[in-house]
PDB file of C-alpha atoms in Angstrom:
ATOM      1  CA  UNK A1108     148.975 220.041 121.029  1.00 94.00           C
ATOM      2  CA  UNK A1109     152.099 221.522 120.218  1.00 96.00           C
ATOM      3  CA  UNK A1110     153.589 224.088 122.557  1.00 97.00           C
ATOM      4  CA  UNK A1111     156.292 226.542 120.954  1.00 97.00           C
ATOM      5  CA  UNK A1112     158.639 228.774 122.700  1.00 97.00           C
ATOM      6  CA  UNK A1113     158.854 231.753 120.193  1.00 97.00           C
ATOM      7  CA  UNK A1114     161.987 233.046 121.358  1.00 97.00           C
ATOM      8  CA  UNK A1115     162.205 236.022 118.822  1.00 96.00           C
ATOM      9  CA  UNK A1116     158.874 237.178 119.893  1.00 97.00           C
ATOM     10  CA  UNK A1117     158.929 236.749 123.568  1.00 98.00           C
ATOM     11  CA  UNK A1118     155.804 234.706 123.448  1.00 98.00           C
ATOM     12  CA  UNK A1119     154.387 230.881 123.900  1.00 98.00           C
ATOM     13  CA  UNK A1120     152.268 229.853 121.267  1.00 98.00           C
ATOM     14  CA  UNK A1121     150.034 226.631 121.158  1.00 97.00           C
ATOM     15  CA  UNK A1122     149.053 224.663 117.888  1.00 98.00           C
ATOM     16  CA  UNK A1123     145.864 222.518 118.173  1.00 96.00           C
ATOM     17  CA  UNK A1124     143.384 221.542 115.846  1.00 96.00           C
ATOM     18  CA  UNK A1125     144.841 223.408 112.870  1.00 97.00           C
ATOM     19  CA  UNK A1126     144.930 226.692 114.757  1.00 97.00           C
ATOM     20  CA  UNK A1127     147.928 228.656 116.122  1.00 98.00           C
ATOM     21  CA  UNK A1128     147.122 230.780 119.136  1.00 97.00           C
ATOM     22  CA  UNK A1129     149.369 232.942 121.580  1.00 97.00           C
ATOM     23  CA  UNK A1130     148.992 231.715 125.019  1.00 96.00           C
ATOM     24  CA  UNK A1131     151.534 234.404 126.665  1.00 97.00           C
ATOM     25  CA  UNK A1132     152.643 237.425 125.148  1.00 95.00           C
ATOM     26  CA  UNK A1133     153.920 239.447 128.042  1.00 96.00           C
ATOM     27  CA  UNK A1134     156.385 238.793 130.810  1.00 98.00           C
ATOM     28  CA  UNK A1135     159.130 236.740 129.002  1.00 98.00           C
ATOM     29  CA  UNK A1136     162.323 237.765 127.706  1.00 98.00           C
ATOM     30  CA  UNK A1137     163.771 235.105 125.095  1.00 98.00           C
ATOM     31  CA  UNK A1138     162.031 231.844 126.303  1.00 98.00           C
ATOM     32  CA  UNK A1139     163.599 229.063 124.798  1.00 97.00           C
ATOM     33  CA  UNK A1140     162.266 225.854 126.480  1.00 97.00           C
ATOM     34  CA  UNK A1141     158.619 224.740 127.051  1.00 98.00           C
ATOM     35  CA  UNK A1142     157.120 221.737 128.618  1.00 98.00           C
ATOM     36  CA  UNK A1143     153.718 221.036 129.599  1.00 97.00           C
ATOM     37  CA  UNK A1144     152.324 218.680 132.451  1.00 97.00           C
ATOM     38  CA  UNK A1145     149.252 216.306 132.673  1.00 94.00           C
ATOM     39  CA  UNK A1146     147.120 219.200 133.984  1.00 96.00           C
ATOM     40  CA  UNK A1147     147.855 221.305 130.910  1.00 96.00           C
ATOM     41  CA  UNK A1148     150.195 223.761 132.819  1.00 98.00           C
ATOM     42  CA  UNK A1149     152.931 225.153 130.978  1.00 98.00           C
ATOM     43  CA  UNK A1150     156.381 225.434 132.205  1.00 98.00           C
ATOM     44  CA  UNK A1151     158.793 228.042 130.456  1.00 98.00           C
ATOM     45  CA  UNK A1152     162.551 228.398 130.473  1.00 98.00           C
ATOM     46  CA  UNK A1153     162.779 232.179 130.033  1.00 98.00           C
ATOM     47  CA  UNK A1154     166.428 232.394 128.958  1.00 98.00           C
ATOM     48  CA  UNK A1155     166.687 236.208 129.255  1.00 97.00           C
ATOM     49  CA  UNK A1156     165.317 236.718 132.742  1.00 98.00           C
ATOM     50  CA  UNK A1157     167.370 233.708 134.073  1.00 98.00           C
ATOM     51  CA  UNK A1158     163.913 232.329 135.416  1.00 98.00           C
ATOM     52  CA  UNK A1159     161.436 229.257 135.330  1.00 98.00           C
ATOM     53  CA  UNK A1160     158.098 230.339 134.723  1.00 98.00           C
ATOM     54  CA  UNK A1161     154.583 228.482 134.834  1.00 98.00           C
ATOM     55  CA  UNK A1162     151.620 229.351 132.822  1.00 98.00           C
ATOM     56  CA  UNK A1163     148.357 228.135 134.603  1.00 97.00           C
ATOM     57  CA  UNK A1164     144.752 229.137 134.467  1.00 94.00           C
ATOM     58  CA  UNK A1165     145.563 232.301 132.403  1.00 95.00           C
ATOM     59  CA  UNK A1166     148.248 233.501 134.672  1.00 97.00           C
ATOM     60  CA  UNK A1167     151.893 233.748 134.262  1.00 98.00           C
ATOM     61  CA  UNK A1168     153.957 233.294 137.717  1.00 98.00           C
ATOM     62  CA  UNK A1169     157.631 232.673 138.367  1.00 98.00           C
ATOM     63  CA  UNK A1170     158.972 229.393 139.960  1.00 97.00           C
ATOM     64  CA  UNK A1171     162.621 229.885 140.176  1.00 97.00           C
ATOM     65  CA  UNK A1172     164.189 233.423 139.876  1.00 94.00           C
ATOM     66  CA  UNK A1173     167.335 232.881 141.376  1.00 96.00           C
ATOM     67  CA  UNK A1174     170.483 230.963 141.068  1.00 97.00           C
ATOM     68  CA  UNK A1175     170.140 230.238 137.379  1.00 98.00           C
ATOM     69  CA  UNK A1176     171.980 231.743 134.351  1.00 98.00           C
ATOM     70  CA  UNK A1177     170.501 231.209 130.777  1.00 98.00           C
ATOM     71  CA  UNK A1178     168.172 228.329 131.215  1.00 98.00           C
ATOM     72  CA  UNK A1179     167.323 226.884 127.960  1.00 98.00           C
ATOM     73  CA  UNK A1180     165.364 223.676 128.939  1.00 98.00           C
ATOM     74  CA  UNK A1181     162.715 222.550 131.048  1.00 98.00           C
ATOM     75  CA  UNK A1182     160.820 219.084 131.416  1.00 98.00           C
ATOM     76  CA  UNK A1183     158.137 218.294 134.137  1.00 98.00           C
ATOM     77  CA  UNK A1184     157.343 214.660 135.198  1.00 97.00           C
ATOM     78  CA  UNK A1185     154.065 213.036 136.410  1.00 95.00           C
ATOM     79  CA  UNK A1186     154.759 214.053 139.916  1.00 96.00           C
ATOM     80  CA  UNK A1187     155.262 217.888 138.961  1.00 96.00           C
ATOM     81  CA  UNK A1188     158.797 218.101 139.573  1.00 98.00           C
ATOM     82  CA  UNK A1189     160.448 220.382 136.995  1.00 98.00           C
ATOM     83  CA  UNK A1190     163.802 219.680 135.706  1.00 98.00           C
ATOM     84  CA  UNK A1191     166.030 222.634 134.157  1.00 98.00           C
ATOM     85  CA  UNK A1192     169.019 222.549 132.005  1.00 98.00           C
ATOM     86  CA  UNK A1193     170.703 225.795 133.514  1.00 98.00           C
ATOM     87  CA  UNK A1194     172.736 226.121 130.277  1.00 98.00           C
ATOM     88  CA  UNK A1195     175.338 228.753 131.538  1.00 98.00           C
ATOM     89  CA  UNK A1196     175.977 227.026 134.723  1.00 98.00           C
ATOM     90  CA  UNK A1197     176.778 223.813 133.149  1.00 98.00           C
ATOM     91  CA  UNK A1198     174.242 222.064 135.414  1.00 98.00           C
ATOM     92  CA  UNK A1199     170.905 220.530 135.525  1.00 98.00           C
ATOM     93  CA  UNK A1200     168.670 221.231 138.646  1.00 98.00           C
ATOM     94  CA  UNK A1201     165.075 219.832 139.719  1.00 98.00           C
ATOM     95  CA  UNK A1202     162.565 222.213 141.302  1.00 98.00           C
ATOM     96  CA  UNK A1203     160.360 220.153 143.534  1.00 97.00           C
ATOM     97  CA  UNK A1204     158.201 221.415 146.397  1.00 93.00           C
ATOM     98  CA  UNK A1205     159.212 224.803 146.271  1.00 95.00           C
ATOM     99  CA  UNK A1206     162.991 224.222 146.293  1.00 97.00           C
ATOM    100  CA  UNK A1207     165.740 224.061 143.832  1.00 98.00           C
ATOM    101  CA  UNK A1208     168.366 221.420 144.017  1.00 98.00           C
ATOM    102  CA  UNK A1209     171.233 220.675 141.802  1.00 98.00           C
ATOM    103  CA  UNK A1210     171.353 217.043 140.255  1.00 98.00           C
ATOM    104  CA  UNK A1211     174.445 217.402 137.665  1.00 97.00           C
ATOM    105  CA  UNK A1212     177.078 219.872 138.215  1.00 96.00           C
ATOM    106  CA  UNK A1213     179.995 218.542 136.405  1.00 97.00           C
ATOM    107  CA  UNK A1214     180.736 216.725 133.250  1.00 97.00           C
ATOM    108  CA  UNK A1215     178.530 219.015 131.208  1.00 98.00           C
ATOM    109  CA  UNK A1216     179.331 221.952 128.818  1.00 98.00           C
ATOM    110  CA  UNK A1217     176.295 224.321 128.105  1.00 98.00           C
ATOM    111  CA  UNK A1218     173.477 221.627 128.053  1.00 98.00           C
ATOM    112  CA  UNK A1219     170.645 223.018 126.275  1.00 98.00           C
ATOM    113  CA  UNK A1220     167.705 220.568 126.621  1.00 98.00           C
ATOM    114  CA  UNK A1221     166.233 217.724 129.216  1.00 98.00           C
ATOM    115  CA  UNK A1222     163.745 215.407 129.531  1.00 98.00           C
ATOM    116  CA  UNK A1223     162.614 213.009 131.651  1.00 98.00           C
ATOM    117  CA  UNK A1224     160.932 209.557 131.688  1.00 97.00           C
ATOM    118  CA  UNK A1225     158.163 207.673 133.630  1.00 95.00           C
ATOM    119  CA  UNK A1226     160.943 206.405 135.959  1.00 95.00           C
ATOM    120  CA  UNK A1227     162.410 209.425 136.615  1.00 96.00           C
ATOM    121  CA  UNK A1228     165.585 209.277 134.688  1.00 98.00           C
ATOM    122  CA  UNK A1229     166.925 212.558 133.280  1.00 98.00           C
ATOM    123  CA  UNK A1230     167.814 212.936 129.647  1.00 98.00           C
ATOM    124  CA  UNK A1231     170.492 215.788 128.733  1.00 98.00           C
ATOM    125  CA  UNK A1232     171.271 217.409 125.359  1.00 98.00           C
ATOM    126  CA  UNK A1233     174.974 218.174 126.396  1.00 98.00           C
ATOM    127  CA  UNK A1234     175.145 220.663 123.680  1.00 98.00           C
ATOM    128  CA  UNK A1235     179.115 221.499 123.642  1.00 98.00           C
ATOM    129  CA  UNK A1236     180.245 218.228 124.395  1.00 98.00           C
ATOM    130  CA  UNK A1237     178.263 216.857 121.587  1.00 98.00           C
ATOM    131  CA  UNK A1238     176.411 214.318 123.451  1.00 98.00           C
ATOM    132  CA  UNK A1239     173.315 212.771 125.269  1.00 98.00           C
ATOM    133  CA  UNK A1240     173.844 211.723 128.659  1.00 98.00           C
ATOM    134  CA  UNK A1241     171.492 210.316 131.339  1.00 98.00           C
ATOM    135  CA  UNK A1242     171.253 210.865 134.863  1.00 98.00           C
ATOM    136  CA  UNK A1243     169.775 207.930 136.710  1.00 97.00           C
ATOM    137  CA  UNK A1244     170.265 206.530 140.053  1.00 94.00           C
ATOM    138  CA  UNK A1245     172.705 209.406 141.152  1.00 96.00           C
ATOM    139  CA  UNK A1246     175.095 208.737 138.285  1.00 97.00           C
ATOM    140  CA  UNK A1247     175.810 210.591 135.078  1.00 98.00           C
ATOM    141  CA  UNK A1248     176.409 208.312 131.884  1.00 98.00           C
ATOM    142  CA  UNK A1249     176.645 208.928 128.073  1.00 98.00           C
ATOM    143  CA  UNK A1250     174.102 207.440 125.706  1.00 97.00           C
ATOM    144  CA  UNK A1251     175.569 208.776 122.706  1.00 97.00           C
ATOM    145  CA  UNK A1252     178.901 210.662 121.963  1.00 95.00           C
ATOM    146  CA  UNK A1253     179.495 210.119 118.320  1.00 96.00           C
ATOM    147  CA  UNK A1254     177.794 211.392 115.449  1.00 97.00           C
ATOM    148  CA  UNK A1255     176.414 214.536 117.158  1.00 98.00           C
ATOM    149  CA  UNK A1256     177.112 218.148 116.028  1.00 98.00           C
ATOM    150  CA  UNK A1257     175.535 220.584 118.664  1.00 98.00           C
ATOM    151  CA  UNK A1258     172.738 218.711 119.801  1.00 98.00           C
ATOM    152  CA  UNK A1259     170.005 221.096 121.173  1.00 97.00           C
ATOM    153  CA  UNK A1260     166.779 218.925 122.211  1.00 97.00           C
ATOM    154  CA  UNK A1261     166.043 215.997 123.695  1.00 98.00           C
ATOM    155  CA  UNK A1262     163.054 213.606 124.286  1.00 98.00           C
ATOM    156  CA  UNK A1263     162.069 210.363 125.388  1.00 97.00           C
ATOM    157  CA  UNK A1264     159.118 208.228 124.554  1.00 97.00           C
ATOM    158  CA  UNK A1265     157.087 205.649 126.883  1.00 95.00           C
ATOM    159  CA  UNK A1266     159.324 202.929 125.543  1.00 96.00           C
ATOM    160  CA  UNK A1267     162.562 204.385 126.297  1.00 95.00           C
ATOM    161  CA  UNK A1268     163.477 205.867 122.557  1.00 97.00           C
ATOM    162  CA  UNK A1269     165.461 208.991 122.882  1.00 98.00           C
ATOM    163  CA  UNK A1270     164.992 211.671 120.427  1.00 98.00           C
ATOM    164  CA  UNK A1271     167.647 213.857 119.437  1.00 98.00           C
ATOM    165  CA  UNK A1272     167.570 217.128 117.852  1.00 98.00           C
ATOM    166  CA  UNK A1273     170.924 217.230 116.186  1.00 98.00           C
ATOM    167  CA  UNK A1274     171.443 220.844 115.083  1.00 98.00           C
ATOM    168  CA  UNK A1275     174.543 220.891 113.792  1.00 97.00           C
ATOM    169  CA  UNK A1276     173.822 217.851 111.391  1.00 98.00           C
ATOM    170  CA  UNK A1277     170.273 219.493 110.404  1.00 98.00           C
ATOM    171  CA  UNK A1278     168.590 216.110 111.713  1.00 98.00           C
ATOM    172  CA  UNK A1279     166.308 214.219 114.319  1.00 98.00           C
ATOM    173  CA  UNK A1280     167.946 211.264 115.330  1.00 98.00           C
ATOM    174  CA  UNK A1281     166.626 208.205 117.350  1.00 98.00           C
ATOM    175  CA  UNK A1282     168.613 206.507 119.907  1.00 98.00           C
ATOM    176  CA  UNK A1283     167.204 203.080 120.874  1.00 96.00           C
ATOM    177  CA  UNK A1284     168.393 201.456 124.161  1.00 91.00           C
TER     178      UNK A1284
END
């Protein structure tokens, strides 16, 4: 299944089995990021409302609605922890157990994308720094800092390969550790 944040239409769409359906068509303002957990619950970075929302069981609820400015990326790990690219605050935040904590608050410049691997390491599309960074063990390191132009998205597979939506170069790139 493919989930789509349809920003201009304020909707979340799902492509499955050759059909495109609308999951959420109200209650969103400029959704930019979407992630899905193992139970099929959908997490949405609702940029225009400065919130993270969850769509489950046919209902849309707000998980985080304070302290965010322009969140554009969201990821969820196997334990249900939600990671947020809090773009206009230049931060990566984590929502767990009803609380929000800041993981990274320095060294980033408008992060748009976030992903998490099976070990809990967080990957960041640090958009205005033209870099992909990794937060692991309390430390932020740069994985890729050359050849990128305005990277907007990042994903990681089970082998640790990192996929980059390199917007300025109109390319998808793969980083092999």
